[in-house]
XYZ file of C-alpha atoms in Angstrom:
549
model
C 99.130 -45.360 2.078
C 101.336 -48.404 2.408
C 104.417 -45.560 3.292
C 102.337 -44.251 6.204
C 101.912 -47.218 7.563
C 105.006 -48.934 7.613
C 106.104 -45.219 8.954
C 103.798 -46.035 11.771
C 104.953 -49.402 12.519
C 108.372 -47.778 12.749
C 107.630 -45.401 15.441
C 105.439 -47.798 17.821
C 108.430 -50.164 17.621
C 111.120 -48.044 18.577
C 108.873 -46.599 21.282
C 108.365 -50.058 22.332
C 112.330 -50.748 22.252
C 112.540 -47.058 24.118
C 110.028 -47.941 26.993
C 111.416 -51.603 27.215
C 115.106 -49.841 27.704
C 113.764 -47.917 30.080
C 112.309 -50.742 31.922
C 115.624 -52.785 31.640
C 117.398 -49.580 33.211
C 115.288 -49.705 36.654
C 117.251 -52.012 39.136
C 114.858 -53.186 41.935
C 116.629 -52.649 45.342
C 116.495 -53.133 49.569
C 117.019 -50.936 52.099
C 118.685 -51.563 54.959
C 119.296 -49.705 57.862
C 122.596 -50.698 59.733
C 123.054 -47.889 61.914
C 120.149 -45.227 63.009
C 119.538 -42.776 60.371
C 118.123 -38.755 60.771
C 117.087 -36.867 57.909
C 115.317 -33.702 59.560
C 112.171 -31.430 58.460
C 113.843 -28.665 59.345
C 111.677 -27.545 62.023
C 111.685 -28.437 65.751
C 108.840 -29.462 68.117
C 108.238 -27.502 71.227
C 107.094 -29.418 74.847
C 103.385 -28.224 73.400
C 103.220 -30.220 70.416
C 104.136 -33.942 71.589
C 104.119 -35.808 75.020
C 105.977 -38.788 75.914
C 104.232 -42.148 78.145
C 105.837 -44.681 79.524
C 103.147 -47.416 78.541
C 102.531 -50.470 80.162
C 104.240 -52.360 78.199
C 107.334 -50.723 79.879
C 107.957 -48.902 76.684
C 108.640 -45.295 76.797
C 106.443 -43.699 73.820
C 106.792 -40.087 72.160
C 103.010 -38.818 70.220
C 102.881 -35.418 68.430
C 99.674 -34.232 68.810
C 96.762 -33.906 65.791
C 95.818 -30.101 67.312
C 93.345 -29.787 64.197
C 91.675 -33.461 65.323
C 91.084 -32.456 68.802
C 90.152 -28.742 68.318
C 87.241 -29.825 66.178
C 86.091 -32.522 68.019
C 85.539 -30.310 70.829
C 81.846 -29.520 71.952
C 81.411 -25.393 72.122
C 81.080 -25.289 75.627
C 84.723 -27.476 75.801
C 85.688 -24.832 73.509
C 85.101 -22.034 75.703
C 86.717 -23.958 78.580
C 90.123 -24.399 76.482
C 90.027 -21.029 75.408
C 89.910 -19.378 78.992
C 92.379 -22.159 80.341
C 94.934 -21.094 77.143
C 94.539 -17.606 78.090
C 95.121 -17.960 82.163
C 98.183 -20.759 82.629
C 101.678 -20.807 81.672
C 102.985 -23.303 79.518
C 103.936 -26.129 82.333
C 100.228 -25.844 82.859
C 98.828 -25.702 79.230
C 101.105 -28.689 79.017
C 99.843 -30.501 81.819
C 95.955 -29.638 80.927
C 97.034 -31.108 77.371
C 98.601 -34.371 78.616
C 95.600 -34.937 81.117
C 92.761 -34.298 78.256
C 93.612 -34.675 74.794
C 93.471 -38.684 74.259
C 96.724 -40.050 72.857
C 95.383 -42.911 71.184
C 93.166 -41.359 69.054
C 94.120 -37.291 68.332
C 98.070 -38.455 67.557
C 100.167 -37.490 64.477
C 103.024 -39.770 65.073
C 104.187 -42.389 67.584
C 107.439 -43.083 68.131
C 109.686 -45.082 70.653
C 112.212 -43.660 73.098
C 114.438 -44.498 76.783
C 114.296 -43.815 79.878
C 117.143 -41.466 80.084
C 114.748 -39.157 77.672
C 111.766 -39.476 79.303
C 113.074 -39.025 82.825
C 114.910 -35.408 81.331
C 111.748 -34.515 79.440
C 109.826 -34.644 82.720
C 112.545 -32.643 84.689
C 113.265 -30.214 82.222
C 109.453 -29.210 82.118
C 109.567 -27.974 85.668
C 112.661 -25.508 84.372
C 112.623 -22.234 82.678
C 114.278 -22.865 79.379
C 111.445 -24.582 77.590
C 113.539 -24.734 74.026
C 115.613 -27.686 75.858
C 112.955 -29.635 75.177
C 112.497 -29.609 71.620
C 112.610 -32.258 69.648
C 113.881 -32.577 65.876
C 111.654 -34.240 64.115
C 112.347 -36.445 60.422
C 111.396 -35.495 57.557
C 107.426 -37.844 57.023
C 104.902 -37.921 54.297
C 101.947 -35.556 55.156
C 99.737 -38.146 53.983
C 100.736 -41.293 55.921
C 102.924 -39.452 58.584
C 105.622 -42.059 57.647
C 109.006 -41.511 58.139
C 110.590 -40.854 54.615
C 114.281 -41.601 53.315
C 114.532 -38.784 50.270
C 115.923 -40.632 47.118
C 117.962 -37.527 46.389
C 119.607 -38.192 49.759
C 120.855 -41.795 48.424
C 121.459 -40.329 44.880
C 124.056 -37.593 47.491
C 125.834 -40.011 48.875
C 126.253 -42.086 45.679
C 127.384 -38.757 43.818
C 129.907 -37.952 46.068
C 131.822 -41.853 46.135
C 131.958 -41.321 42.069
C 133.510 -37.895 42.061
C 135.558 -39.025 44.590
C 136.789 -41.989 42.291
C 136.929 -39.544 39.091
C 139.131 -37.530 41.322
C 141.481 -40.065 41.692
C 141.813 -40.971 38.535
C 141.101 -37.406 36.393
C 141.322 -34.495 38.917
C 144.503 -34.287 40.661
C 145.220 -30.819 39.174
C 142.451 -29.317 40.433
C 143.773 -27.808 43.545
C 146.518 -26.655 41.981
C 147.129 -23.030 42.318
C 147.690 -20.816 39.117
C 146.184 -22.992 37.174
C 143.412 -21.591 34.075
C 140.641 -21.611 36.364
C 141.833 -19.243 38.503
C 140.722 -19.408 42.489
C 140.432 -23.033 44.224
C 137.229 -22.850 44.677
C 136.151 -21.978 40.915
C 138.525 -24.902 39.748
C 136.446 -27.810 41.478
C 133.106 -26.641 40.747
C 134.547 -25.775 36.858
C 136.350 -29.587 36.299
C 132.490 -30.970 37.662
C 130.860 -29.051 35.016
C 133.438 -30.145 32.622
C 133.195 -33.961 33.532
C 129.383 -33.671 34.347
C 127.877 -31.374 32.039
C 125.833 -28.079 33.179
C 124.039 -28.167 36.192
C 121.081 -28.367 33.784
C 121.985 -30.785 31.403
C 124.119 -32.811 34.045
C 125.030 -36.281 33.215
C 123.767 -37.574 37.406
C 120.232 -36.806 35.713
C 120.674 -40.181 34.223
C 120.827 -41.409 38.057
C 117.476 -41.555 39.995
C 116.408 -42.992 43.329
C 113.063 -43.789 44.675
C 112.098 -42.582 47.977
C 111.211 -45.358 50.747
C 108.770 -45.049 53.169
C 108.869 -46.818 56.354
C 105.870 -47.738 58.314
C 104.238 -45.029 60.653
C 105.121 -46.165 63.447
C 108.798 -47.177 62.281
C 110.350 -44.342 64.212
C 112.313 -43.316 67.495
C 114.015 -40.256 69.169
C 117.233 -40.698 70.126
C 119.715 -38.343 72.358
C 122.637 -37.511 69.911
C 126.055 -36.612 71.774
C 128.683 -35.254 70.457
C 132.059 -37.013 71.739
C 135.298 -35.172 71.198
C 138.482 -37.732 70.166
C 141.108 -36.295 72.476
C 138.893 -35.464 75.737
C 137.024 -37.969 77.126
C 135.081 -35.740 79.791
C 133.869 -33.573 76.524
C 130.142 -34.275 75.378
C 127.980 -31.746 73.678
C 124.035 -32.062 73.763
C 122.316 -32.327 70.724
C 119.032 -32.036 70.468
C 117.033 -35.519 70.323
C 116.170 -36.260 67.322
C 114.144 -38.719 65.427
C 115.502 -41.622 63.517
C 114.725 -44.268 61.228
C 115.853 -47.350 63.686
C 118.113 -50.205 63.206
C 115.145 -52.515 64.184
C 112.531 -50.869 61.118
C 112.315 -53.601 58.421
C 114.247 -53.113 55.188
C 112.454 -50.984 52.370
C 111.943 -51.634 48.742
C 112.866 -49.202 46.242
C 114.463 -48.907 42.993
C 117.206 -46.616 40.786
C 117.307 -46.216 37.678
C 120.402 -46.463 35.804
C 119.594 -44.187 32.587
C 120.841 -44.813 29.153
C 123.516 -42.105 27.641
C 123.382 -41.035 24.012
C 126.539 -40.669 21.369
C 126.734 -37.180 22.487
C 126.180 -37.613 25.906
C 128.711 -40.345 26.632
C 131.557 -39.130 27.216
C 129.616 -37.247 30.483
C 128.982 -40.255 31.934
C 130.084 -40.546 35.652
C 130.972 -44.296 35.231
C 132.570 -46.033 31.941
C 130.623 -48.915 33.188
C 127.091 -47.634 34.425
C 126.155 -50.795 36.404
C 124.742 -51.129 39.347
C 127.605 -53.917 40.233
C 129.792 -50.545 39.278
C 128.008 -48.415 41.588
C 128.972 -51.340 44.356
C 132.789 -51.550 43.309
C 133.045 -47.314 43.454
C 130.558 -46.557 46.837
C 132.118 -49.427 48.592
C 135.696 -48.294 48.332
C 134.727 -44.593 49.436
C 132.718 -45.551 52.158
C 134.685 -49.021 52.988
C 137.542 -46.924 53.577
C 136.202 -44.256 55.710
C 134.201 -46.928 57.752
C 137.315 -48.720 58.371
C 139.690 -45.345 59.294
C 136.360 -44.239 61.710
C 136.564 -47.066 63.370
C 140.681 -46.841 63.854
C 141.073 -43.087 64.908
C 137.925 -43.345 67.414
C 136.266 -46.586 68.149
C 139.317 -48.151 69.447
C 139.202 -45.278 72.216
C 138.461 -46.621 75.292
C 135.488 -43.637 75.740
C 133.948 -45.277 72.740
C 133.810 -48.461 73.928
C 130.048 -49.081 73.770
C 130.118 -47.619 70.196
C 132.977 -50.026 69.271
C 130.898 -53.015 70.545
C 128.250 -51.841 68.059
C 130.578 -51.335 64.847
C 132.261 -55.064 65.672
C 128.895 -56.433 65.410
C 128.250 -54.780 61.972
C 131.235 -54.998 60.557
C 131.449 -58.305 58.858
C 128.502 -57.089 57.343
C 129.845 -54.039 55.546
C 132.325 -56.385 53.973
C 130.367 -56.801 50.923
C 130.253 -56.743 47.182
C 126.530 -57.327 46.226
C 125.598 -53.961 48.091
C 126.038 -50.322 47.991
C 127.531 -49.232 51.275
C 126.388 -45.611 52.496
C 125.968 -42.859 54.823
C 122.676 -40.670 54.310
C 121.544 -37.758 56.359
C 122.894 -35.364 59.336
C 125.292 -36.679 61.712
C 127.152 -38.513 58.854
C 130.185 -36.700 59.405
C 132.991 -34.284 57.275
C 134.813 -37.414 56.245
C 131.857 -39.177 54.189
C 130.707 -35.992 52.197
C 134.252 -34.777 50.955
C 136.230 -36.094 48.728
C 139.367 -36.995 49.027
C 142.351 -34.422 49.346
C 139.321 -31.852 49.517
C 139.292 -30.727 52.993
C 137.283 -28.015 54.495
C 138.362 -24.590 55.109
C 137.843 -24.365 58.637
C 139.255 -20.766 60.960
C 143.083 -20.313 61.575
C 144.101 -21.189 64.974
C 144.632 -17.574 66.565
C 147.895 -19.029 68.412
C 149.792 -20.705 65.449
C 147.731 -19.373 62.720
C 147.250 -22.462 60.997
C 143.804 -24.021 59.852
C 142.005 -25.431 62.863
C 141.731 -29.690 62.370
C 138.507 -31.045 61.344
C 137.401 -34.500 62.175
C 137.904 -34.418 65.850
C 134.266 -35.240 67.052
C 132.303 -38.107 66.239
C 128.316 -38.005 67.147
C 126.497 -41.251 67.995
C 123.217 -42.290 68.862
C 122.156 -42.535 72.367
C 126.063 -42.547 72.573
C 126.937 -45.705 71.269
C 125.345 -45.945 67.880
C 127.154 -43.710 64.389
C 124.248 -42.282 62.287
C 123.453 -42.402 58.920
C 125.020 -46.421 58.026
C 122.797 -48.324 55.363
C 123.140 -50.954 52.690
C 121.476 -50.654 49.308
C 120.821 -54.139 47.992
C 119.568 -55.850 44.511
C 116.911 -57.584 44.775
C 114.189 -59.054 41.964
C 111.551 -57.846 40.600
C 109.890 -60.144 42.782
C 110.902 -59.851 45.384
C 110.382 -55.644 45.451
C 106.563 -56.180 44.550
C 106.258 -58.859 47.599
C 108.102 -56.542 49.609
C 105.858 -53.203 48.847
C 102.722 -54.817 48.813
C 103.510 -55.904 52.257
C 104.774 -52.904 53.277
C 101.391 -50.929 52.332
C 99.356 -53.445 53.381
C 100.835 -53.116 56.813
C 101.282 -49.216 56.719
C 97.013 -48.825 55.337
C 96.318 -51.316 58.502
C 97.847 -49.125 60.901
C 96.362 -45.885 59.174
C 93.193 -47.320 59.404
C 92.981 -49.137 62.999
C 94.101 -44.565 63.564
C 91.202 -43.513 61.426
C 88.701 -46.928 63.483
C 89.978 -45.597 66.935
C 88.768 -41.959 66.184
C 85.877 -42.726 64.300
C 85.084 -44.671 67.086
C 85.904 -41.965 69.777
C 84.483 -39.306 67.355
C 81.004 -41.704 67.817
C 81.092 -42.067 71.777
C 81.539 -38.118 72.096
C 78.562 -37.379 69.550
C 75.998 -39.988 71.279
C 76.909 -38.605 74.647
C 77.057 -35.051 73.490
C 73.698 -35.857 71.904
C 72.179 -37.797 74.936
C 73.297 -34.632 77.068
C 71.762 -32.119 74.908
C 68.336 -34.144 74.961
C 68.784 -34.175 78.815
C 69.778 -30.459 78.531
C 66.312 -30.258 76.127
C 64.088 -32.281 78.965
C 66.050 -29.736 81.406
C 65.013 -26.723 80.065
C 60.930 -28.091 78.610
C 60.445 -28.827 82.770
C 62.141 -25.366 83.691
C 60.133 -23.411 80.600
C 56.744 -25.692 82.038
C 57.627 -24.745 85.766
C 58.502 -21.241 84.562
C 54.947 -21.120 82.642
C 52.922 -22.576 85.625
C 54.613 -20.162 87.966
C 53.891 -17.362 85.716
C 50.172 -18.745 85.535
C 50.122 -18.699 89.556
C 50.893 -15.427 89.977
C 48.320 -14.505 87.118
C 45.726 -16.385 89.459
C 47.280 -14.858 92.712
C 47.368 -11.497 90.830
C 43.939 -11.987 89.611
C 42.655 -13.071 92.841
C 44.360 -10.137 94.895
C 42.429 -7.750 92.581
C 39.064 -9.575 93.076
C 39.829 -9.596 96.701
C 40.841 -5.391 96.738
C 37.826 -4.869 94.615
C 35.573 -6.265 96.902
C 37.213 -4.499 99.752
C 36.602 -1.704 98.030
C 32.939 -2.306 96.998
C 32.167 -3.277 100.838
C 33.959 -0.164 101.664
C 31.736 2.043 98.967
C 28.881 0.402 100.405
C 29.534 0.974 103.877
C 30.415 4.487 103.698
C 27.363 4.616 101.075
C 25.237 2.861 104.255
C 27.066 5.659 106.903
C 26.060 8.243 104.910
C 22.716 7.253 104.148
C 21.974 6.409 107.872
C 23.528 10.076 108.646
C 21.055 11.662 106.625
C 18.603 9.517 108.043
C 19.489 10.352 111.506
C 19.753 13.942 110.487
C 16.053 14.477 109.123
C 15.326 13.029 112.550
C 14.158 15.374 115.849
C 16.886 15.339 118.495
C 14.798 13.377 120.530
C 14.087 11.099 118.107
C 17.579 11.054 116.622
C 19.010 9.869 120.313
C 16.349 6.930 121.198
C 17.547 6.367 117.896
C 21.099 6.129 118.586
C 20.116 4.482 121.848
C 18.399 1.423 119.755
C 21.676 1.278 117.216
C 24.002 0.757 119.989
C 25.790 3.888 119.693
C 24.679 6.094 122.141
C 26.957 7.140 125.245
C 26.395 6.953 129.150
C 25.008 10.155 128.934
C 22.977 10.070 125.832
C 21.062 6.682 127.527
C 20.300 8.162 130.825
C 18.629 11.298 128.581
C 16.132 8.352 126.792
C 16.030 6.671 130.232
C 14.402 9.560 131.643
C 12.075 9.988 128.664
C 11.156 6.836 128.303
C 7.485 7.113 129.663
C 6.685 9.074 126.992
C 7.932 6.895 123.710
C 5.781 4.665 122.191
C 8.836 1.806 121.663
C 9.560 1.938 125.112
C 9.969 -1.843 125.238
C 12.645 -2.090 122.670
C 13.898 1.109 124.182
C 14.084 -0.329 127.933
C 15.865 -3.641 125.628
C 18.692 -1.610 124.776
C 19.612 0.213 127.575
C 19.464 -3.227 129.148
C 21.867 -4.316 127.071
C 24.197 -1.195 127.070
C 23.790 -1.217 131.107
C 25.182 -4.655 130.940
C 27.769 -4.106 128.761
C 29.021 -1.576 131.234
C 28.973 -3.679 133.763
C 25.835 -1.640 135.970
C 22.834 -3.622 135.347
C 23.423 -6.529 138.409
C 25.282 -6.920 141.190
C 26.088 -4.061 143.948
C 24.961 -0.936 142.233
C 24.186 2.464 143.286
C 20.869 3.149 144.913
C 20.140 5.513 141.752
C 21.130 2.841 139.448
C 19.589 0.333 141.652
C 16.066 2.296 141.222
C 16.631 3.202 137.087
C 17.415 -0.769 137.335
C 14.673 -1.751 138.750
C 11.971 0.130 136.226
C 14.048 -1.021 133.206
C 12.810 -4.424 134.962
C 9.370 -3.226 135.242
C 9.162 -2.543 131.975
C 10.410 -5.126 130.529
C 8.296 -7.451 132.661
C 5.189 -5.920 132.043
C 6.083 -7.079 128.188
């Protein structure tokens, strides 16, 4: 029992010695950016994915566009409308339609500063043809804060290349020789590395990590990069703009760890003396050296005059020994990834046959600032923690016043999309209730038309009813009877009256008779006034008649 434990106590402290070494082998370290420094994502932007603003600040200002964001914050019906305005415009239009709806302060993936000189070709080139002029090459960011990222394994490059260059120097100045074991030239570099190194799997730069560093989101700007050629002055090649991590972003706190080498694993170390002083001593020389020679083969040209006025004002600060000097990511140049007495193949001149010269161009900034110039510094412990709590602090403060502004936004839309539906509800309750009472009138109307025919009709049935009864009233009558009949009804002709006239001394209703044919006589205008003397006389006993009443 006493054997297992001490047996335990003899594990937990060497693990405690092993994680305590480890500890020991992480050097805290600063970033700093002397020169403006691209590390792409590989893909490129097209006019449809970003705009650029000139702000009133006088600032020119470059926002990709969250797509996703604004696509579902869109109502249905402002669905529909982007759909059909997608499928009937060209791009200058979509682009336009975009720049003039989607709101840039809240449905943004990244801001980033720019110039003038950008913004004023961005504009021009939309009205053009060749749309892929305006892409933009974006950096490489974290998904998750949209931050602009400088890859540890970029820094761990640069640092791998000064140390083979140094072991070069001083163990691999056969390697180029021709006929030697390994056979072709090629096979002979990458077969000393693995001999010095170790397998690509077991190599001895595992002991060599880098942390990443994250700048702030909105640590960022695009920047024209122009190719300058060293022996023509009137030759400049276009690059595409890119996007940088600036000279003004603050420095970034990191760390490498220096890892420990075993018996067997020694003599694969890359340095005798793996310190981070070391790593100062062997990166500074390689990239001292081909700062310095840069600056003497171009900057002293008089067409790289505003990129000389840059270097002098950096250059006192390369001259150190407490910091790594490198050069990380595109744009760095042929010089600063080979080693030395390793040139490139390049093509044989077709007139003399000879390898083409390498080295000739130099690409800057804007065209006055090299890429890809930073200083790695050692720091404490202290120091580091300050730094990256203050550096998240800052970078959660600007993710959140993102995430405030389009919860916000998101808000505004949904209480007026609500208060328009409830005024689209109240809209279509009064157009259902006007739609119901409408329906209801017509009912009535309906309703009251049929009443109204129905009646008709029934007065109609009745009448004819009455016709028919009085014709079969008149019909049982005598002729004689049936016209004094017709004379008393009113219906009786000229001819038909004048036949009752003359019979009238004979009736026993003569009175209501002579009444009638008063009447019609009058109503045909030949009871008064000049007459006839026949009419005058049938007149006159009509009068009698009546008088003797």
């Amino acid at each position: 029992m006493q054997c297992f434990v001490y047996a335990l106590y003899v594990i937990r402290r060497k693990s405690m010695i092993s994680l305590q070494n480890i500890h020991n082998n992480f050097v805290p370290v600063r970033l700093e950016f002397l020169s403006p420094v691209h590390i792409g994502s590989g893909e490129m932007l097209s006019p449809l994915e970003y705009q650029i603003f000139e702000e009133q600040s006088g600032q020119y200002i470059v926002y990709t566009i969250d797509f996703d964001g604004w696509i579902n914050s869109l109502t249905p019906d402002e669905a529909k409308a982007v759909a059909s305005k997608f499928s009937l415009s060209n791009q200058t239009q979509i682009w336009e339609y975009l720049r003039n709806t989607i709101d840039r302060n809240v449905f943004i993936k990244t801001k980033s500063k720019t110039n003038e000189e950008i913004h004023q070709k961005y504009k021009v080139r939309l009205k053009g043809t060749n749309k892929s002029e305006n892409e933009l090459a974006p950096a490489l960011r974290n998904a998750y804060t949209s931050a602009i990222v400088i890859p540890g394994s970029s820094i761990k490059g640069a640092i791998r290349t000064a140390i083979i260059d140094y072991r070069y120097k001083e163990e691999l100045k056969q390697v180029y020789r021709m006929g030697t074991t390994y056979g072709k030239e090629s096979w002979n570099y990458e077969a000393e590395l693995e001999h010095l190194f170790g397998d690509i799997k077991e190599n001895a730069f595992k002991q060599l990590k880098v942390s990443d560093f994250e700048l702030l989101p909105d640590e960022s700007e695009f920047v024209q990069a122009v190719q300058y050629a060293k022996n023509n002055p009137e030759e400049r090649l276009m690059n595409p703009v890119c996007e940088v991590a600036p000279i003004w972003a603050k420095p970034k706190y990191g760390k490498i760890y220096l890892g420990s080498f075993t018996a067997h694993e020694y003599a694969k170390k890359p340095l005798k003396d793996w310190t981070f002083e070391n790593l100062c001593k062997v990166c500074n020389q390689f990239y001292l050296k081909r700062f310095n020679a840069e600056y003497e083969k171009f900057y002293k040209l008089p067409h790289f005059v505003q990129a000389r006025n840059f270097i002098d004002g950096i250059r006192n600060k390369v001259q150190t020994e407490n910091a790594l000097l490198l050069r990380i990511g595109h744009y760095s140049h042929v010089e600063c990834v080979t080693v030395e007495n390793a040139a490139p193949k390049t093509r044989p001149n077709p007139k003399t046959k000879k390898p083409m010269p390498f080295g000739t161009t130099r690409t800057l900034a804007d065209g006055k600032y090299p890429f890809g110039w930073v200083l790695l510094h050692k720091c404490s412990a202290e120091d580091a923690e300050l730094g990256k709590m203050q550096e998240e602090q800052a970078r959660q403060e600007i993710i959140a016043n993102l995430q405030a502004r389009k919860a916000l936004f998101l808000t505004a839309k949904n209480t007026e999309y609500e208060a328009k539906q409830k005024l689209l509800s109240e809209q279509r309750k009064q157009e259902e209730e006007q739609a119901r009472k409408a329906r209801e009138e017509a009912l009535r109307l309906q309703k009251e038309q049929e009443q109204k025919e129905a009646e008709k009709l029934a007065r109609k049935q009745a009448e004819q009813a009455q016709k028919e009864a009085e014709e079969q009233r008149l019909a049982s009558l005598s002729p004689e009877e049936r016209l004094v009949e017709l004379v008393l009804l009113k219906k009786a002709g000229k001819e038909e009256v004048l036949k009752v006239y003359e019979r009238i001394d004979n009736l026993d209703n003569k009175i209501q008779i002579a009444e009638a044919i008063r009447a019609f006589w009058q109503k045909e205008k030949i009871w008064s006034g000049k007459l006839k003397e026949n009419q005058k006389i049938r007149v006159d006993k009509i009068m009698a008649i009546l008088r003797a009443k």
